Amino acid sequence: MEYLLPTLRKKQEVDSLIRDTLDKVLVLRFGLSSDAVCLQLDDVLYKSVKDVSKFVTVALVDTTEEEIQVYLKYFDITYVPSIVFFFNAHHMKMDSGSADHTKWVGTFQRKQDFVDVVEEHMVQGCKSSLCNCRRYTERQ
Amino acid sequence: MNHNNKKKKSKNEQQEFEFCEVCRLNHNNGRRHNFFPSHKNSLSSLLARFQSKISDVKFFLKTPMLILPEHTHQNRLWCVFCNCDILELDSQFACSNAVGHLASEEHLKRVKGFMWKYGGGMDRVDLFRITEADFAKWEKKCKSLKAEAAKTQSVGTSNDIHNKHNAEIVNSSCNNNFDSLKSCIPNYVVPLHSYTNERTPLSGSVLSSSVSKTGPSLYNIPGGSQVQDAHYLKNLTGSVSNQHFPNSLARECSSYGDASTGSVYSGVRAGIGEVSPGLVNLTHVSSASKVALEGNVHTGAPPPWLDGTKGDNLDPALKPESREPVSSRAGKSKLNPKRVGAAWAERRKLELEMERRGERVNNNFDANWLPNFGRVWQSGTRKESRKQFQIENDAMREPDNHLEAVMPIQPYISKRMRKDATHDTVGKSI
């Protein structure tokens, strides 16, 4: 799915995308192109990206690259796929039902779930508060 | 018994649902529905709307008019009684298909059926149709219009106000080869066979060579005379970019020099300096040579006021740009100023604008830059957690370097060897 969504392999690319995505939710998917669950998530992301393109930017980050390892340590990413959300270069925390509020671990079963999650992020980003996305994990 | 049967039947009828096209809903009220006020209101509004459309059609019934092919798609009518769309794509006269439909027997039957079913009033049927007498009158008028159009076509520009003499000569030369034009030119448009202006700005050969390169072709009639369809020329200048077509023409004009010396038509000689009889009282202004070299409005040359005042042109171009930051500011004001990262967003937008303009921006973005991230096992603000991570990172790197620098590589010396060495030194000292 790397040819369908922008894939970032260098730290500088990730940095510039985080810095330059303004007033939009930035979705960074950390994963592998060879993993089945990652592929399923990428499929959901690809299908949804057009619908949410006005307020969301989606990018894939390849966790096998050397320069990306610092981000894996920084974001405490141990399971893939993991999605980290940013809004105006600020990390958006979310309550997804697990103890880890810093990221979304796993895939989305439906396109609508992803759309709902990013919509929630956008709303809360404009309001400046925590996103509560428990209901999307409970569905799964 | 009969009375009870009737009651049962009426109950059964009430239970059956039917669709009312006027109200666009399903009901089981039977014939009573027609007397409901909501139905009456809907019916009156529907019939009033259709009546207004029919009045437009009846206008063209009284005064038939020829319709341009481009406008045929605009004349559409939806017949409410027949539930069909009446298009005018193939018709020569305005609303001809609509008139034919409204005069037809099928339409009359459906109107009657509609009125009976929905209670519109059978006396109003004639308002929504065209009688046979009116239709016959309309047909006669159309025929007479066609005949007139055909006559004017065959005669040519006999109504030319400036050059009647020239028109006669042209007509005599064109008559033999006019059939080729009939299929191309619409009936109601009569092409000019000569310019009403005595000056002939362009020679026919010039026009044909340049126009054929760009697009539509002129109609060449053997015998030397050419007809330029003003209609197509207008379309040319409108559709093709102004810089492309007029420049080619202007170049051609300039290359041919003084176009006024060349005459377009073999039989027409509007010589230089000759004034037609209709223009006796007007002062003659001779600027033909300049026009030929520089071009004019007919050749599509740029107007002279735009050459010298380029600054004025830039101002309207600047205006939308100046409007853009205003609109963007207005857009920004719509965003919540207290949203997450508002200060960062505005600062970064300014930096990006400065970078676009080419100005240098002082950024502290080095290779070690990291965003503020709230880590899992960290307490405090995101900035603190980022600093903590950077400290950890540096600490991870520094001990490795430090150890490598301090630890020299030495061979292993056993304890016995070390003891023996110390004994030897003590023995020597004693």
XYZ file of C-alpha atoms in Angstrom:
570
model
C 0.000 0.000 0.000
C 3.059 2.185 -0.018
C 2.310 3.427 -3.490
C -1.172 4.597 -2.531
C -0.449 6.581 0.612
C 2.649 8.688 1.293
C 5.289 6.577 3.020
C 7.933 8.204 5.171
C 11.307 6.596 5.656
C 13.423 9.435 6.993
C 13.247 11.336 10.209
C 13.356 14.652 8.384
C 10.293 13.725 6.367
C 8.386 12.862 9.502
C 9.533 16.068 11.187
C 8.551 18.288 8.306
C 5.160 16.627 7.989
C 4.470 17.074 11.684
C 5.580 20.698 11.576
C 3.814 21.683 8.388
C 0.439 20.022 8.870
C -1.541 22.941 10.243
C -5.147 22.970 11.429
C -5.553 19.389 10.286
C -5.333 16.095 12.109
C -2.159 14.233 11.183
C -2.425 10.459 11.265
C 0.909 8.652 11.370
C 0.674 4.916 10.965
C 3.753 3.088 12.212
C 3.979 -0.374 10.735
C 5.348 -2.759 8.160
C 4.238 -3.262 4.633
C 4.669 -6.996 5.030
C 2.402 -7.384 8.054
C -1.149 -8.593 7.378
C -2.796 -6.444 10.042
C -0.905 -3.403 8.778
C -2.147 -4.110 5.291
C -5.699 -4.304 6.493
C -5.318 -1.020 8.301
C -3.703 0.558 5.246
C -6.669 -0.558 3.183
C -9.054 1.136 5.577
C -6.931 4.272 5.592
C -6.700 4.392 1.848
C -10.422 4.034 1.432
C -11.166 6.756 3.953
C -8.518 9.288 3.082
C -10.477 10.938 0.311
C -13.563 11.419 2.443
C -11.646 13.068 5.251
C -9.016 14.825 3.179
C -10.266 18.260 4.117
C -9.333 17.930 7.745
C -7.025 14.902 7.912
C -3.611 14.061 6.508
C -2.573 10.424 6.534
C 0.980 9.120 6.202
C 2.609 5.731 6.661
C 5.906 5.400 8.522
C 8.102 2.404 7.869
C 9.362 1.027 11.164
C 12.195 -0.936 9.578
C 14.142 2.188 8.682
C 17.059 3.210 10.887
C 16.177 6.841 11.168
C 12.687 5.998 12.386
C 13.965 4.002 15.387
C 14.259 7.148 17.480
C 10.550 7.716 16.990
C 9.783 4.148 17.982
C 11.611 4.736 21.233
C 10.101 8.145 21.752
C 6.551 7.038 21.114
C 7.056 3.733 22.956
C 5.899 1.735 19.970
C 6.236 -1.968 20.579
C 3.284 -3.348 18.625
C 2.469 -2.613 15.017
C 0.414 -1.174 13.558
C 0.236 1.829 15.839
C -1.295 5.158 14.955
C -0.222 8.402 16.546
C -2.370 11.482 16.113
C -1.124 15.052 15.928
C -2.875 18.370 15.640
C -0.802 21.464 14.910
C 2.363 19.582 15.852
C 0.824 18.682 19.205
C 0.386 15.086 20.148
C -3.278 14.169 20.681
C -3.965 11.714 23.440
C -6.984 9.488 23.260
C -8.751 7.111 25.554
C -9.182 4.004 23.428
C -10.088 1.729 26.295
C -6.554 0.597 27.040
C -4.041 1.962 29.517
C -2.041 3.549 26.732
C -3.632 6.875 25.868
C -0.846 7.974 23.602
C -1.656 5.975 20.498
C -4.101 3.651 18.777
C -2.775 0.122 18.592
C -4.229 -2.266 16.049
C -6.458 -1.853 13.065
C -9.952 -0.560 12.375
C -12.592 -3.059 11.394
C -14.623 -0.567 9.444
C -13.907 2.584 7.521
C -16.530 4.413 9.530
C -14.708 3.689 12.775
C -11.606 5.418 11.491
C -13.636 8.352 10.244
C -15.340 8.678 13.612
C -12.030 8.586 15.444
C -10.437 11.298 13.339
C -13.583 13.377 13.548
C -13.387 13.106 17.307
C -9.770 14.199 17.178
C -10.636 17.170 15.023
C -13.417 18.263 17.296
C -11.320 17.890 20.401
C -8.347 19.508 18.767
C -10.436 22.569 18.102
C -11.741 22.424 21.638
C -8.396 21.570 23.216
C -9.277 18.513 25.217
C -8.844 14.762 25.451
C -10.436 12.480 22.907
C -12.664 9.749 24.209
C -12.722 6.960 21.681
C -13.643 4.063 23.938
C -16.755 3.245 21.979
C -14.772 2.449 18.823
C -12.740 -0.222 20.579
C -15.782 -1.637 22.282
C -17.388 -2.219 18.894
C -14.425 -4.294 17.873
C -78.488 -7.224 3.838
C -77.688 -5.028 0.907
C -77.028 -2.132 3.254
C -74.585 -4.250 5.287
C -72.855 -5.437 2.127
C -72.410 -1.855 1.015
C -70.904 -0.920 4.366
C -68.491 -3.829 4.146
C -67.540 -2.813 0.631
C -66.909 0.789 1.669
C -64.736 -0.436 4.523
C -62.781 -2.595 2.122
C -62.328 0.345 -0.223
C -61.032 2.491 2.581
C -58.428 -0.066 3.406
C -56.941 -0.096 -0.082
C -54.106 2.367 -0.444
C -53.646 4.446 -3.553
C -51.089 7.063 -4.568
C -52.154 10.670 -5.092
C -49.868 12.267 -7.685
C -50.894 15.754 -6.673
C -50.061 15.410 -2.980
C -47.435 12.734 -3.672
C -48.552 10.491 -0.883
C -50.295 7.195 -0.358
C -53.725 7.273 1.272
C -56.629 4.984 1.919
C -59.338 7.622 1.956
C -60.646 6.811 -1.480
C -62.534 9.558 -3.295
C -62.865 11.574 -0.094
C -59.205 12.527 -0.419
C -60.033 14.921 -3.247
C -62.065 17.082 -0.883
C -59.388 17.428 1.759
C -58.075 21.007 1.999
C -54.464 19.877 1.695
C -55.246 18.135 -1.567
C -57.141 21.123 -2.877
C -54.244 23.428 -2.054
C -51.694 21.147 -3.709
C -53.877 20.770 -6.773
C -54.430 24.492 -7.162
C -50.709 25.244 -6.842
C -49.818 22.484 -9.302
C -52.311 23.671 -11.866
C -51.260 27.292 -11.387
C -47.617 26.419 -12.038
C -48.469 24.450 -15.136
C -50.771 27.218 -16.295
C -47.909 29.717 -16.194
C -45.782 27.405 -18.327
C -48.588 26.927 -20.798
C -49.020 30.690 -21.055
C -45.388 30.919 -22.219
C -46.088 28.280 -24.822
C -49.259 30.082 -25.900
C -47.240 33.232 -26.436
C -45.210 31.377 -29.044
C -48.456 29.930 -30.380
C -49.653 33.407 -31.236
C -46.309 34.662 -32.486
C -44.201 31.816 -33.816
C -40.457 32.492 -33.783
C -37.486 30.708 -35.159
C -35.206 29.220 -32.543
C -31.431 29.088 -32.531
C -29.943 25.605 -32.333
C -28.008 26.579 -29.199
C -31.157 27.543 -27.372
C -33.178 24.462 -28.131
C -32.024 22.671 -25.009
C -33.397 25.477 -22.863
C -36.945 25.003 -24.142
C -38.121 22.038 -22.129
C -41.543 21.359 -20.753
C -42.658 18.682 -18.316
C -46.255 17.749 -18.940
C -47.847 17.035 -15.573
C -50.815 15.217 -17.021
C -48.864 12.908 -19.299
C -45.751 12.627 -17.073
C -43.422 13.189 -19.983
C -40.637 15.607 -20.855
C -41.068 17.547 -24.074
C -37.762 18.489 -25.660
C -37.179 20.903 -28.501
C -33.922 19.589 -29.848
C -35.113 18.999 -33.401
C -37.530 21.850 -33.767
C -37.102 24.907 -35.929
C -39.676 27.044 -34.160
C -39.841 27.890 -30.491
C -41.944 25.438 -28.465
C -43.087 23.628 -31.595
C -42.956 20.200 -29.959
C -44.783 21.542 -26.921
C -47.497 23.048 -29.088
C -47.871 19.790 -30.976
C -48.135 17.831 -27.737
C -50.664 20.133 -26.143
C -52.822 19.977 -29.254
C -52.732 16.186 -29.469
C -55.674 13.935 -28.629
C -53.721 11.811 -26.210
C -52.899 14.825 -24.108
C -56.561 15.834 -24.083
C -57.587 12.373 -22.897
C -55.043 12.417 -20.120
C -56.049 15.894 -19.016
C -59.661 14.780 -18.741
C -58.671 11.660 -16.852
C -56.485 13.665 -14.477
C -59.225 16.190 -13.767
C -61.760 13.481 -13.156
C -59.466 11.530 -10.866
C -58.172 14.405 -8.781
C -61.173 16.699 -8.898
C -59.726 19.595 -10.865
C -62.945 20.609 -12.563
C -63.893 19.313 -16.001
C -64.710 22.816 -17.175
C -61.035 23.788 -16.911
C -59.804 21.176 -19.345
C -59.504 23.661 -22.200
C -57.117 25.819 -20.195
C -54.493 23.085 -20.304
C -54.634 22.234 -23.959
C -54.463 23.862 -27.355
C -57.527 23.690 -29.535
C -57.390 22.435 -33.067
C -58.249 25.823 -34.470
C -55.360 27.513 -32.689
C -53.041 24.768 -33.770
C -54.078 25.184 -37.396
C -53.482 28.932 -37.220
C -50.073 28.372 -35.715
C -49.133 25.941 -38.451
C -50.129 28.476 -41.107
C -48.012 31.151 -39.484
C -45.036 28.804 -39.321
C -45.357 27.979 -42.985
C -45.474 31.616 -43.929
C -42.400 32.299 -41.783
C -40.522 29.509 -43.512
C -41.463 30.832 -46.894
C -40.287 34.329 -45.972
C -36.995 33.013 -44.659
C -36.443 31.073 -47.845
C -37.151 34.169 -49.936
C -34.742 36.365 -48.015
C -32.098 33.692 -48.318
C -32.401 33.473 -52.083
C -32.432 37.220 -52.568
C -29.386 37.823 -50.372
C -28.577 41.069 -48.588
C -30.976 43.160 -50.539
C -31.485 45.212 -47.408
C -27.894 46.291 -47.284
C -28.118 49.916 -46.288
C -24.776 51.114 -47.509
C -23.919 49.383 -50.710
C -26.980 48.491 -52.668
C -24.983 48.574 -55.881
C -22.358 46.285 -54.470
C -24.996 43.972 -53.117
C -26.534 43.548 -56.539
C -23.210 42.673 -58.097
C -22.397 40.214 -55.361
C -25.800 38.640 -55.535
C -25.473 38.033 -59.212
C -22.144 36.325 -58.749
C -23.219 34.335 -55.723
C -26.508 33.037 -56.994
C -24.973 30.261 -58.996
C -23.019 28.788 -56.113
C -25.270 29.416 -53.202
C -26.527 25.886 -52.736
C -23.370 24.873 -50.943
C -24.056 27.464 -48.324
C -27.629 26.559 -47.552
C -26.773 23.463 -45.660
C -24.136 25.255 -43.615
C -25.698 28.563 -42.700
C -28.823 28.703 -40.556
C -31.862 30.061 -42.343
C -32.361 33.132 -40.280
C -28.771 34.411 -40.435
C -27.924 36.210 -43.624
C -24.215 36.553 -44.116
C -22.783 39.855 -45.125
C -21.524 39.758 -48.646
C -19.719 43.020 -48.285
C -18.657 45.168 -45.453
C -20.917 48.062 -44.731
C -17.750 49.953 -44.030
C -16.212 51.042 -47.307
C -12.728 50.092 -46.182
C -11.838 46.464 -46.622
C -9.433 45.773 -43.775
C -8.618 42.258 -44.805
C -8.087 40.514 -48.048
C -9.905 37.271 -48.521
C -6.783 35.207 -49.066
C -5.292 36.479 -45.853
C -8.294 35.496 -43.843
C -8.620 32.067 -45.357
C -5.013 31.138 -44.768
C -4.918 32.318 -41.188
C -8.316 31.123 -40.133
C -7.845 27.701 -41.632
C -4.816 27.262 -39.446
C -6.631 28.091 -36.288
C -10.001 26.526 -36.730
C -13.193 27.037 -38.674
C -12.970 27.423 -42.403
C -14.397 30.044 -44.634
C -16.754 29.131 -47.362
C -15.044 29.538 -50.665
C -17.225 30.185 -53.619
C -15.535 29.784 -56.929
C -15.473 33.021 -58.770
C -13.321 34.842 -56.283
C -15.843 36.026 -53.770
C -15.782 34.726 -50.255
C -18.325 34.731 -47.531
C -17.299 35.164 -43.972
C -19.779 34.008 -41.463
C -19.780 36.722 -38.850
C -21.345 34.297 -36.445
C -18.384 31.920 -36.615
C -15.913 34.758 -36.377
C -17.553 35.897 -33.180
C -17.379 32.386 -31.800
C -13.751 32.186 -32.767
C -12.728 35.218 -30.824
C -14.804 34.057 -27.895
C -13.687 30.463 -27.739
C -10.104 30.520 -28.914
C -7.747 32.425 -26.660
C -7.449 36.005 -27.610
C -3.728 35.868 -27.863
C -3.638 32.982 -30.246
C -6.049 33.810 -33.001
C -5.846 37.580 -33.310
C -2.065 37.566 -33.304
C -1.940 35.187 -36.205
C -4.351 37.359 -38.081
C -2.498 40.519 -37.149
C 0.739 39.019 -38.345
C -0.833 38.001 -41.588
C -2.255 41.452 -42.008
C 1.033 43.120 -41.383
C 2.849 40.800 -43.722
C 0.480 41.649 -46.466
C 1.016 45.323 -45.902
C -1.658 47.733 -46.836
C -4.749 45.577 -46.955
C -6.903 48.321 -48.228
C -5.353 47.970 -51.637
C -6.517 44.364 -51.930
C -10.169 43.809 -52.593
C -12.086 40.901 -51.238
C -14.570 40.372 -53.992
C -13.987 40.076 -57.644
C -17.022 42.025 -58.553
C -16.707 44.581 -55.846
C -14.265 47.378 -56.054
C -14.476 49.678 -53.069
C -11.503 51.780 -54.017
C -9.368 53.784 -51.685
C -10.710 57.202 -51.061
C -14.085 56.497 -52.611
C -16.955 57.362 -50.415
C -20.204 55.559 -50.797
C -23.274 57.633 -51.499
C -24.661 57.096 -48.022
C -21.641 58.651 -46.312
C -21.509 62.015 -48.043
C -22.165 64.140 -44.970
C -19.564 62.435 -42.788
C -15.943 63.462 -42.490
C -13.533 60.992 -43.893
C -10.763 59.804 -41.660
C -8.015 57.909 -43.372
C -6.076 55.584 -41.108
C -6.190 52.445 -43.175
C -2.441 51.964 -43.431
C -1.908 52.186 -39.710
C -4.781 49.880 -39.109
C -3.342 47.335 -41.455
C 0.041 47.360 -39.769
C -1.043 47.521 -36.163
C -4.301 45.658 -36.408
C -7.700 46.723 -35.206
C -10.628 45.424 -33.242
C -11.701 43.221 -36.155
C -8.331 41.566 -36.350
C -8.323 41.100 -32.617
C -5.334 43.273 -31.856
C -4.958 44.397 -28.243
C -6.482 47.751 -27.432
C -3.990 50.630 -27.314
C -4.838 51.679 -23.791
C -3.483 48.412 -22.432
C -0.039 48.753 -23.974
C 1.012 51.897 -22.215
C -0.710 51.454 -18.905
C 0.540 48.085 -17.776
C 0.524 49.245 -14.211
C -3.238 49.509 -14.276
C -3.413 45.949 -15.463
C -1.342 44.786 -12.581
C -3.563 46.493 -10.053
C -6.582 44.275 -10.628
C -4.209 41.342 -10.610
C -2.853 42.489 -7.317
C -6.240 43.103 -5.862
C -7.227 39.454 -5.575
C -3.855 38.756 -4.015
C -4.386 41.511 -1.526
C -7.795 40.097 -0.903
C -6.374 36.670 -0.203
C -4.651 37.464 3.094
C -7.770 39.307 4.150
C -9.878 36.279 3.396
C -7.352 34.006 5.044
C -7.442 36.222 8.099
C -11.197 35.985 8.037
C -10.798 32.214 7.782
C -8.427 32.197 10.701
C -10.859 34.108 12.829
C -13.363 31.303 12.263
C -10.957 28.854 13.864
C -10.995 28.670 17.608
C -8.089 30.764 18.927
C -7.907 28.417 21.894
C -7.565 25.296 19.789
C -4.674 22.920 20.306
C -1.450 24.344 18.909
C -3.016 27.641 17.820
C 0.121 29.654 18.522
C 2.297 27.125 16.730
C -0.024 27.054 13.728
C -0.032 30.802 13.276
C 3.685 31.107 13.760
C 4.386 28.309 11.325
C 2.045 29.804 8.727
C 3.945 33.075 8.873
C 7.231 31.221 8.539
C 5.971 29.309 5.527
C 4.775 32.505 3.873
C 8.161 34.086 4.433
C 9.848 31.036 2.964
C 7.614 31.254 -0.089
C 8.608 34.862 -0.579
C 12.230 33.812 -0.361
C 13.110 35.372 2.951
C 15.297 33.525 5.395
C 13.632 32.142 8.435
C 15.474 31.490 11.659
C 14.470 27.985 12.560
C 15.770 25.875 15.348
C 14.924 22.684 13.520
C 17.965 20.507 13.604
C 18.291 16.796 13.081
C 17.481 16.127 16.715
C 14.184 17.990 16.721
C 11.284 16.085 18.192
C 7.638 17.018 18.692
C 6.144 17.336 22.116
C 4.858 13.915 22.995
C 3.151 12.726 26.131
C 4.949 9.493 26.837
C 3.336 6.556 28.567
C 5.427 6.332 31.734
C 6.089 10.014 32.083
C 4.298 12.503 34.231
C 4.273 16.209 33.687
C 3.834 18.203 30.515
C 4.679 16.974 27.042
C 7.605 19.363 26.888
C 9.056 17.860 30.021
C 8.660 14.377 28.681
C 10.445 15.403 25.483
C 13.330 16.875 27.481
C 13.472 13.765 29.595
C 13.699 11.632 26.507
C 16.487 13.772 25.098
C 18.391 13.495 28.352
C 17.956 9.740 28.318
C 19.074 9.621 24.750
C 22.165 11.647 25.450
C 22.919 9.566 28.514
C 22.683 6.413 26.451
C 25.232 7.744 24.015
C 27.674 9.353 26.451
C 28.575 6.360 28.650
C 29.469 4.353 25.565
C 31.835 7.041 24.397
C 33.235 7.613 27.849
C 34.014 3.973 28.419
C 35.641 3.613 25.082
C 37.900 6.554 25.787
C 38.890 5.535 29.364
C 39.378 1.836 28.863
C 42.690 1.084 27.223
C 43.136 -2.428 25.969
C 45.639 -4.333 28.119
C 46.763 -7.966 28.231
C 45.571 -10.109 31.164
C 48.066 -10.501 34.043
C 47.309 -13.254 36.567
C 47.535 -12.841 40.355
C 50.560 -15.140 40.739
C 52.461 -13.204 38.153
C 51.565 -10.001 39.905
C 52.677 -11.482 43.275
C 55.919 -12.744 41.820
C 56.537 -9.329 40.399
C 55.968 -7.683 43.767
C 58.265 -10.254 45.554
C 61.039 -9.586 43.103
C 60.845 -5.880 43.724
C 60.847 -6.352 47.534
C 63.792 -8.771 47.381
C 65.810 -6.380 45.319
C 65.134 -3.520 47.668
C 66.224 -5.488 50.749
